[in-house]
């Protein structure tokens, strides 16, 4: 049976959306994102602070599985230390929110998604997929190649990981896509401090001791500016046009 995939059948920001659109935003996408961004900013400004999560990041460990160990070894080859630490912090922060919100999720999927989510920023993984104009979509495709090479990950699990990576640049993710939702919260917190107020100062300090930031903000700022320049119709370019870079450089994690 022939299945025709329409634009209505794919979720914005998913890998399927990226393959369909190349990761390029339409005018309507930009309008919708602008509305969502404004609503999110208003919500952030007026929402009541939750009781800060008091959990100690040092109590959170990567799942001790062959898949996670192989993935960790891989990103140590692919990323410099500042970006490695960002990936690890993103996992820990995602776990903190997952535990605090009492969500049911797969820690292995979250860990692998977090470790691989920025592959598309690396030059060796950039520009390998014709027609793709988004580093998160390209990173999801490269992550899929890596997972396939291990010959131990089911297609179903690979798809969840690839979608989490593809989704992570969305302004928000439904909590029903739980691993993607937690990865999004982890990356948004660690780059621009979006959910930072939900973490206690002791939690933040412990996390910085565990995985120091080094020159992450400045180095990733250059990588993301480059992506925005070469892919002007991508989600990253939209975010940069709306203050992401400024916020990235101003956020403090003391």
PDB file of C-alpha atoms in Angstrom:
ATOM      1  CA  UNK A   1       0.000   0.000   0.000  1.00  0.00           C
ATOM      2  CA  UNK A   2       1.377   3.411  -0.966  1.00  0.00           C
ATOM      3  CA  UNK A   3       1.424   5.924   1.889  1.00  0.00           C
ATOM      4  CA  UNK A   4       1.611   9.573   0.853  1.00  0.00           C
ATOM      5  CA  UNK A   5       3.112  11.736   3.582  1.00  0.00           C
ATOM      6  CA  UNK A   6       1.541  15.186   3.728  1.00  0.00           C
ATOM      7  CA  UNK A   7       2.766  18.221   5.615  1.00  0.00           C
ATOM      8  CA  UNK A   8      -0.054  17.717   8.114  1.00  0.00           C
ATOM      9  CA  UNK A   9       1.193  14.205   8.945  1.00  0.00           C
ATOM     10  CA  UNK A  10       4.527  15.219  10.449  1.00  0.00           C
ATOM     11  CA  UNK A  11       5.236  17.011  13.706  1.00  0.00           C
ATOM     12  CA  UNK A  12       7.104  20.316  13.521  1.00  0.00           C
ATOM     13  CA  UNK A  13      10.774  19.841  14.365  1.00  0.00           C
ATOM     14  CA  UNK A  14      10.752  16.052  14.018  1.00  0.00           C
ATOM     15  CA  UNK A  15      13.172  14.179  11.797  1.00  0.00           C
ATOM     16  CA  UNK A  16      10.336  13.504   9.347  1.00  0.00           C
ATOM     17  CA  UNK A  17       9.621  17.255   9.233  1.00  0.00           C
ATOM     18  CA  UNK A  18      13.311  17.920   8.607  1.00  0.00           C
ATOM     19  CA  UNK A  19      13.466  15.432   5.765  1.00  0.00           C
ATOM     20  CA  UNK A  20      10.326  16.924   4.248  1.00  0.00           C
ATOM     21  CA  UNK A  21      11.331  20.584   4.563  1.00  0.00           C
ATOM     22  CA  UNK A  22      15.130  20.388   4.774  1.00  0.00           C
ATOM     23  CA  UNK A  23      14.758  22.072   8.164  1.00  0.00           C
ATOM     24  CA  UNK A  24      13.843  25.376   6.507  1.00  0.00           C
ATOM     25  CA  UNK A  25      11.160  27.503   8.128  1.00  0.00           C
ATOM     26  CA  UNK A  26       8.254  28.732   6.041  1.00  0.00           C
ATOM     27  CA  UNK A  27       6.804  32.193   6.564  1.00  0.00           C
ATOM     28  CA  UNK A  28       3.937  30.587   8.478  1.00  0.00           C
ATOM     29  CA  UNK A  29       6.391  28.642  10.643  1.00  0.00           C
ATOM     30  CA  UNK A  30       8.147  31.894  11.543  1.00  0.00           C
ATOM     31  CA  UNK A  31       4.864  33.570  12.453  1.00  0.00           C
ATOM     32  CA  UNK A  32       3.861  30.665  14.670  1.00  0.00           C
ATOM     33  CA  UNK A  33       7.291  30.531  16.300  1.00  0.00           C
ATOM     34  CA  UNK A  34       7.226  34.276  16.955  1.00  0.00           C
ATOM     35  CA  UNK A  35       3.880  33.917  18.723  1.00  0.00           C
ATOM     36  CA  UNK A  36       5.117  30.926  20.707  1.00  0.00           C
ATOM     37  CA  UNK A  37       8.365  32.704  21.621  1.00  0.00           C
ATOM     38  CA  UNK A  38       6.450  35.749  22.867  1.00  0.00           C
ATOM     39  CA  UNK A  39       4.091  33.573  24.889  1.00  0.00           C
ATOM     40  CA  UNK A  40       7.004  31.667  26.396  1.00  0.00           C
ATOM     41  CA  UNK A  41       8.785  34.894  27.357  1.00  0.00           C
ATOM     42  CA  UNK A  42       5.636  36.220  29.031  1.00  0.00           C
ATOM     43  CA  UNK A  43       5.153  32.923  30.842  1.00  0.00           C
ATOM     44  CA  UNK A  44       8.764  32.966  32.012  1.00  0.00           C
ATOM     45  CA  UNK A  45       8.475  36.542  33.276  1.00  0.00           C
ATOM     46  CA  UNK A  46       5.280  36.009  35.248  1.00  0.00           C
ATOM     47  CA  UNK A  47       5.289  32.388  36.299  1.00  0.00           C
ATOM     48  CA  UNK A  48       5.749  31.651  39.955  1.00  0.00           C
ATOM     49  CA  UNK A  49       9.078  30.062  40.752  1.00  0.00           C
ATOM     50  CA  UNK A  50       8.831  26.440  41.738  1.00  0.00           C
ATOM     51  CA  UNK A  51      10.601  25.294  44.834  1.00  0.00           C
ATOM     52  CA  UNK A  52      14.133  24.893  43.434  1.00  0.00           C
ATOM     53  CA  UNK A  53      15.067  21.298  42.702  1.00  0.00           C
ATOM     54  CA  UNK A  54      17.480  20.321  45.497  1.00  0.00           C
ATOM     55  CA  UNK A  55      18.810  17.083  43.983  1.00  0.00           C
ATOM     56  CA  UNK A  56      22.574  16.593  43.858  1.00  0.00           C
ATOM     57  CA  UNK A  57      23.814  16.102  40.261  1.00  0.00           C
ATOM     58  CA  UNK A  58      26.639  13.955  41.603  1.00  0.00           C
ATOM     59  CA  UNK A  59      24.046  11.342  42.525  1.00  0.00           C
ATOM     60  CA  UNK A  60      23.030  11.004  38.871  1.00  0.00           C
ATOM     61  CA  UNK A  61      25.023   8.564  36.775  1.00  0.00           C
ATOM     62  CA  UNK A  62      24.923   7.725  33.109  1.00  0.00           C
ATOM     63  CA  UNK A  63      23.172   4.373  32.626  1.00  0.00           C
ATOM     64  CA  UNK A  64      25.788   1.626  32.737  1.00  0.00           C
ATOM     65  CA  UNK A  65      24.958  -0.010  29.403  1.00  0.00           C
ATOM     66  CA  UNK A  66      27.052  -1.020  26.423  1.00  0.00           C
ATOM     67  CA  UNK A  67      25.162   1.487  24.249  1.00  0.00           C
ATOM     68  CA  UNK A  68      25.850   4.419  26.565  1.00  0.00           C
ATOM     69  CA  UNK A  69      29.509   3.460  27.014  1.00  0.00           C
ATOM     70  CA  UNK A  70      30.006   3.242  23.253  1.00  0.00           C
ATOM     71  CA  UNK A  71      28.225   6.559  22.733  1.00  0.00           C
ATOM     72  CA  UNK A  72      30.302   8.292  25.410  1.00  0.00           C
ATOM     73  CA  UNK A  73      33.499   7.000  23.826  1.00  0.00           C
ATOM     74  CA  UNK A  74      32.270   8.245  20.448  1.00  0.00           C
ATOM     75  CA  UNK A  75      31.506  11.806  21.548  1.00  0.00           C
ATOM     76  CA  UNK A  76      34.891  12.028  23.254  1.00  0.00           C
ATOM     77  CA  UNK A  77      36.354  11.488  19.789  1.00  0.00           C
ATOM     78  CA  UNK A  78      33.954  13.868  18.045  1.00  0.00           C
ATOM     79  CA  UNK A  79      33.730  16.837  20.457  1.00  0.00           C
ATOM     80  CA  UNK A  80      36.211  19.033  22.285  1.00  0.00           C
ATOM     81  CA  UNK A  81      35.877  19.013  26.082  1.00  0.00           C
ATOM     82  CA  UNK A  82      33.566  22.079  26.408  1.00  0.00           C
ATOM     83  CA  UNK A  83      30.972  20.526  24.098  1.00  0.00           C
ATOM     84  CA  UNK A  84      31.394  17.107  25.733  1.00  0.00           C
ATOM     85  CA  UNK A  85      30.613  18.699  29.095  1.00  0.00           C
ATOM     86  CA  UNK A  86      27.570  20.471  27.620  1.00  0.00           C
ATOM     87  CA  UNK A  87      26.203  17.146  26.398  1.00  0.00           C
ATOM     88  CA  UNK A  88      26.755  15.584  29.818  1.00  0.00           C
ATOM     89  CA  UNK A  89      25.240  18.560  31.666  1.00  0.00           C
ATOM     90  CA  UNK A  90      22.222  18.415  29.339  1.00  0.00           C
ATOM     91  CA  UNK A  91      21.671  14.786  30.330  1.00  0.00           C
ATOM     92  CA  UNK A  92      22.024  15.498  34.051  1.00  0.00           C
ATOM     93  CA  UNK A  93      19.657  18.481  33.900  1.00  0.00           C
ATOM     94  CA  UNK A  94      17.150  16.431  31.930  1.00  0.00           C
ATOM     95  CA  UNK A  95      17.346  13.722  34.607  1.00  0.00           C
ATOM     96  CA  UNK A  96      16.865  16.312  37.356  1.00  0.00           C
ATOM     97  CA  UNK A  97      13.653  17.511  35.748  1.00  0.00           C
ATOM     98  CA  UNK A  98      12.507  13.983  34.973  1.00  0.00           C
ATOM     99  CA  UNK A  99      12.928  12.941  38.605  1.00  0.00           C
ATOM    100  CA  UNK A 100      11.451  16.157  39.973  1.00  0.00           C
ATOM    101  CA  UNK A 101       8.390  15.937  37.717  1.00  0.00           C
ATOM    102  CA  UNK A 102       8.041  12.187  38.399  1.00  0.00           C
ATOM    103  CA  UNK A 103       7.974  11.350  34.706  1.00  0.00           C
ATOM    104  CA  UNK A 104       8.274   7.876  33.233  1.00  0.00           C
ATOM    105  CA  UNK A 105      11.063   7.835  30.686  1.00  0.00           C
ATOM    106  CA  UNK A 106      13.967   5.766  29.396  1.00  0.00           C
ATOM    107  CA  UNK A 107      17.223   7.050  30.921  1.00  0.00           C
ATOM    108  CA  UNK A 108      19.299   5.248  28.301  1.00  0.00           C
ATOM    109  CA  UNK A 109      17.438   6.960  25.461  1.00  0.00           C
ATOM    110  CA  UNK A 110      17.767  10.328  27.215  1.00  0.00           C
ATOM    111  CA  UNK A 111      21.493   9.774  27.780  1.00  0.00           C
ATOM    112  CA  UNK A 112      22.248   8.746  24.205  1.00  0.00           C
ATOM    113  CA  UNK A 113      20.118  11.601  22.819  1.00  0.00           C
ATOM    114  CA  UNK A 114      21.922  14.132  25.019  1.00  0.00           C
ATOM    115  CA  UNK A 115      25.364  12.795  24.148  1.00  0.00           C
ATOM    116  CA  UNK A 116      24.679  12.906  20.399  1.00  0.00           C
ATOM    117  CA  UNK A 117      22.470  15.998  20.120  1.00  0.00           C
ATOM    118  CA  UNK A 118      25.139  18.411  18.839  1.00  0.00           C
ATOM    119  CA  UNK A 119      26.885  16.183  16.286  1.00  0.00           C
ATOM    120  CA  UNK A 120      25.653  18.460  13.506  1.00  0.00           C
ATOM    121  CA  UNK A 121      27.734  21.346  14.864  1.00  0.00           C
ATOM    122  CA  UNK A 122      30.980  19.578  14.017  1.00  0.00           C
ATOM    123  CA  UNK A 123      32.478  20.390  10.620  1.00  0.00           C
ATOM    124  CA  UNK A 124      33.027  16.723   9.798  1.00  0.00           C
ATOM    125  CA  UNK A 125      29.293  16.080  10.209  1.00  0.00           C
ATOM    126  CA  UNK A 126      28.127  19.241   8.424  1.00  0.00           C
ATOM    127  CA  UNK A 127      26.980  19.381   4.809  1.00  0.00           C
ATOM    128  CA  UNK A 128      26.882  15.625   4.278  1.00  0.00           C
ATOM    129  CA  UNK A 129      23.161  15.411   3.505  1.00  0.00           C
ATOM    130  CA  UNK A 130      22.069  17.334   0.385  1.00  0.00           C
ATOM    131  CA  UNK A 131      19.047  19.546   0.928  1.00  0.00           C
ATOM    132  CA  UNK A 132      19.322  19.585   4.716  1.00  0.00           C
ATOM    133  CA  UNK A 133      19.673  23.125   6.093  1.00  0.00           C
ATOM    134  CA  UNK A 134      19.502  22.515   9.856  1.00  0.00           C
ATOM    135  CA  UNK A 135      22.300  21.242  12.053  1.00  0.00           C
ATOM    136  CA  UNK A 136      19.881  19.420  14.379  1.00  0.00           C
ATOM    137  CA  UNK A 137      18.339  17.489  11.491  1.00  0.00           C
ATOM    138  CA  UNK A 138      21.757  16.703  10.075  1.00  0.00           C
ATOM    139  CA  UNK A 139      22.926  15.705  13.544  1.00  0.00           C
ATOM    140  CA  UNK A 140      19.951  13.355  13.879  1.00  0.00           C
ATOM    141  CA  UNK A 141      20.876  11.709  10.582  1.00  0.00           C
ATOM    142  CA  UNK A 142      24.518  11.369  11.641  1.00  0.00           C
ATOM    143  CA  UNK A 143      23.420   9.949  14.999  1.00  0.00           C
ATOM    144  CA  UNK A 144      21.357   7.396  13.104  1.00  0.00           C
ATOM    145  CA  UNK A 145      24.424   6.334  11.114  1.00  0.00           C
ATOM    146  CA  UNK A 146      26.412   5.898  14.321  1.00  0.00           C
ATOM    147  CA  UNK A 147      23.676   3.886  16.033  1.00  0.00           C
ATOM    148  CA  UNK A 148      23.248   1.685  12.989  1.00  0.00           C
ATOM    149  CA  UNK A 149      26.994   0.973  12.986  1.00  0.00           C
ATOM    150  CA  UNK A 150      26.722  -0.467  16.509  1.00  0.00           C
ATOM    151  CA  UNK A 151      24.245  -3.097  15.327  1.00  0.00           C
ATOM    152  CA  UNK A 152      22.591  -3.211  18.739  1.00  0.00           C
ATOM    153  CA  UNK A 153      19.884  -0.553  18.604  1.00  0.00           C
ATOM    154  CA  UNK A 154      16.384  -1.271  17.335  1.00  0.00           C
ATOM    155  CA  UNK A 155      14.901   0.939  14.606  1.00  0.00           C
ATOM    156  CA  UNK A 156      12.205   2.010  17.084  1.00  0.00           C
ATOM    157  CA  UNK A 157      14.729   3.198  19.664  1.00  0.00           C
ATOM    158  CA  UNK A 158      16.860   4.853  16.979  1.00  0.00           C
ATOM    159  CA  UNK A 159      13.832   6.829  15.781  1.00  0.00           C
ATOM    160  CA  UNK A 160      13.078   8.110  19.298  1.00  0.00           C
ATOM    161  CA  UNK A 161      16.696   9.229  19.696  1.00  0.00           C
ATOM    162  CA  UNK A 162      16.798  10.867  16.270  1.00  0.00           C
ATOM    163  CA  UNK A 163      13.524  12.702  16.918  1.00  0.00           C
ATOM    164  CA  UNK A 164      14.751  13.944  20.312  1.00  0.00           C
ATOM    165  CA  UNK A 165      17.859  15.348  18.608  1.00  0.00           C
ATOM    166  CA  UNK A 166      15.834  16.881  15.771  1.00  0.00           C
ATOM    167  CA  UNK A 167      13.290  18.368  18.206  1.00  0.00           C
ATOM    168  CA  UNK A 168      15.794  19.926  20.599  1.00  0.00           C
ATOM    169  CA  UNK A 169      15.802  23.320  18.831  1.00  0.00           C
ATOM    170  CA  UNK A 170      12.041  23.731  19.215  1.00  0.00           C
ATOM    171  CA  UNK A 171      10.948  26.455  21.611  1.00  0.00           C
ATOM    172  CA  UNK A 172       9.001  23.867  23.580  1.00  0.00           C
ATOM    173  CA  UNK A 173       8.209  20.157  23.402  1.00  0.00           C
ATOM    174  CA  UNK A 174       5.039  18.401  24.621  1.00  0.00           C
ATOM    175  CA  UNK A 175       5.720  16.403  27.779  1.00  0.00           C
ATOM    176  CA  UNK A 176       4.169  13.397  26.036  1.00  0.00           C
ATOM    177  CA  UNK A 177       7.367  13.151  23.938  1.00  0.00           C
ATOM    178  CA  UNK A 178       9.098  12.597  27.229  1.00  0.00           C
ATOM    179  CA  UNK A 179      12.769  12.028  26.287  1.00  0.00           C
ATOM    180  CA  UNK A 180      12.637  14.866  23.750  1.00  0.00           C
ATOM    181  CA  UNK A 181      10.917  17.067  26.344  1.00  0.00           C
ATOM    182  CA  UNK A 182      13.659  16.410  28.907  1.00  0.00           C
ATOM    183  CA  UNK A 183      16.457  16.897  26.382  1.00  0.00           C
ATOM    184  CA  UNK A 184      14.907  20.214  25.347  1.00  0.00           C
ATOM    185  CA  UNK A 185      14.747  21.363  28.986  1.00  0.00           C
ATOM    186  CA  UNK A 186      18.324  20.221  29.556  1.00  0.00           C
ATOM    187  CA  UNK A 187      19.761  22.007  26.536  1.00  0.00           C
ATOM    188  CA  UNK A 188      17.690  25.176  27.023  1.00  0.00           C
ATOM    189  CA  UNK A 189      18.836  25.404  30.634  1.00  0.00           C
ATOM    190  CA  UNK A 190      22.496  24.797  29.864  1.00  0.00           C
ATOM    191  CA  UNK A 191      22.698  27.251  26.952  1.00  0.00           C
ATOM    192  CA  UNK A 192      20.496  30.207  27.825  1.00  0.00           C
ATOM    193  CA  UNK A 193      19.485  29.381  31.412  1.00  0.00           C
ATOM    194  CA  UNK A 194      15.810  29.148  30.525  1.00  0.00           C
ATOM    195  CA  UNK A 195      14.825  26.854  33.421  1.00  0.00           C
ATOM    196  CA  UNK A 196      17.743  27.786  35.643  1.00  0.00           C
ATOM    197  CA  UNK A 197      15.501  29.238  38.364  1.00  0.00           C
ATOM    198  CA  UNK A 198      14.050  25.776  38.894  1.00  0.00           C
ATOM    199  CA  UNK A 199      17.422  24.485  40.103  1.00  0.00           C
ATOM    200  CA  UNK A 200      18.790  25.323  43.530  1.00  0.00           C
ATOM    201  CA  UNK A 201      22.083  27.210  43.714  1.00  0.00           C
ATOM    202  CA  UNK A 202      23.640  24.166  45.380  1.00  0.00           C
ATOM    203  CA  UNK A 203      22.492  21.982  42.474  1.00  0.00           C
ATOM    204  CA  UNK A 204      23.949  24.383  39.917  1.00  0.00           C
ATOM    205  CA  UNK A 205      27.253  24.713  41.778  1.00  0.00           C
ATOM    206  CA  UNK A 206      27.561  20.939  42.075  1.00  0.00           C
ATOM    207  CA  UNK A 207      26.839  20.518  38.360  1.00  0.00           C
ATOM    208  CA  UNK A 208      29.516  23.060  37.430  1.00  0.00           C
ATOM    209  CA  UNK A 209      32.029  21.234  39.624  1.00  0.00           C
ATOM    210  CA  UNK A 210      31.115  17.955  37.984  1.00  0.00           C
ATOM    211  CA  UNK A 211      31.306  19.229  34.385  1.00  0.00           C
ATOM    212  CA  UNK A 212      32.953  22.696  34.259  1.00  0.00           C
ATOM    213  CA  UNK A 213      31.776  25.066  31.546  1.00  0.00           C
ATOM    214  CA  UNK A 214      35.320  26.042  30.465  1.00  0.00           C
ATOM    215  CA  UNK A 215      34.840  28.310  27.408  1.00  0.00           C
ATOM    216  CA  UNK A 216      31.618  26.629  26.298  1.00  0.00           C
ATOM    217  CA  UNK A 217      29.494  29.782  25.957  1.00  0.00           C
ATOM    218  CA  UNK A 218      31.982  31.604  23.730  1.00  0.00           C
ATOM    219  CA  UNK A 219      32.899  28.575  21.624  1.00  0.00           C
ATOM    220  CA  UNK A 220      29.354  27.369  20.987  1.00  0.00           C
ATOM    221  CA  UNK A 221      28.288  30.958  20.276  1.00  0.00           C
ATOM    222  CA  UNK A 222      30.723  30.988  17.355  1.00  0.00           C
ATOM    223  CA  UNK A 223      29.478  27.614  16.113  1.00  0.00           C
ATOM    224  CA  UNK A 224      25.836  28.652  16.320  1.00  0.00           C
ATOM    225  CA  UNK A 225      26.474  32.013  14.646  1.00  0.00           C
ATOM    226  CA  UNK A 226      28.147  30.133  11.818  1.00  0.00           C
ATOM    227  CA  UNK A 227      25.155  27.813  11.486  1.00  0.00           C
ATOM    228  CA  UNK A 228      22.816  30.811  11.425  1.00  0.00           C
ATOM    229  CA  UNK A 229      24.871  32.390   8.661  1.00  0.00           C
ATOM    230  CA  UNK A 230      25.104  29.345   6.398  1.00  0.00           C
ATOM    231  CA  UNK A 231      21.503  28.246   7.125  1.00  0.00           C
ATOM    232  CA  UNK A 232      19.523  31.515   7.334  1.00  0.00           C
ATOM    233  CA  UNK A 233      16.103  29.827   7.155  1.00  0.00           C
ATOM    234  CA  UNK A 234      16.740  27.346   9.972  1.00  0.00           C
ATOM    235  CA  UNK A 235      15.365  27.334  13.509  1.00  0.00           C
ATOM    236  CA  UNK A 236      18.800  28.313  14.822  1.00  0.00           C
ATOM    237  CA  UNK A 237      18.888  31.387  12.612  1.00  0.00           C
ATOM    238  CA  UNK A 238      15.394  32.306  13.835  1.00  0.00           C
ATOM    239  CA  UNK A 239      16.486  31.926  17.448  1.00  0.00           C
ATOM    240  CA  UNK A 240      19.553  34.077  16.870  1.00  0.00           C
ATOM    241  CA  UNK A 241      17.430  36.761  15.242  1.00  0.00           C
ATOM    242  CA  UNK A 242      15.352  36.761  18.426  1.00  0.00           C
ATOM    243  CA  UNK A 243      18.085  37.164  21.035  1.00  0.00           C
ATOM    244  CA  UNK A 244      19.384  33.628  21.633  1.00  0.00           C
ATOM    245  CA  UNK A 245      23.019  34.651  21.130  1.00  0.00           C
ATOM    246  CA  UNK A 246      22.776  37.641  23.437  1.00  0.00           C
ATOM    247  CA  UNK A 247      21.208  35.563  26.154  1.00  0.00           C
ATOM    248  CA  UNK A 248      23.772  32.798  25.680  1.00  0.00           C
ATOM    249  CA  UNK A 249      26.621  35.220  26.277  1.00  0.00           C
ATOM    250  CA  UNK A 250      24.990  36.913  29.268  1.00  0.00           C
ATOM    251  CA  UNK A 251      23.776  33.910  31.260  1.00  0.00           C
ATOM    252  CA  UNK A 252      25.682  33.102  34.444  1.00  0.00           C
ATOM    253  CA  UNK A 253      25.779  29.808  36.303  1.00  0.00           C
ATOM    254  CA  UNK A 254      27.224  30.838  39.652  1.00  0.00           C
TER     255      UNK A 254
END
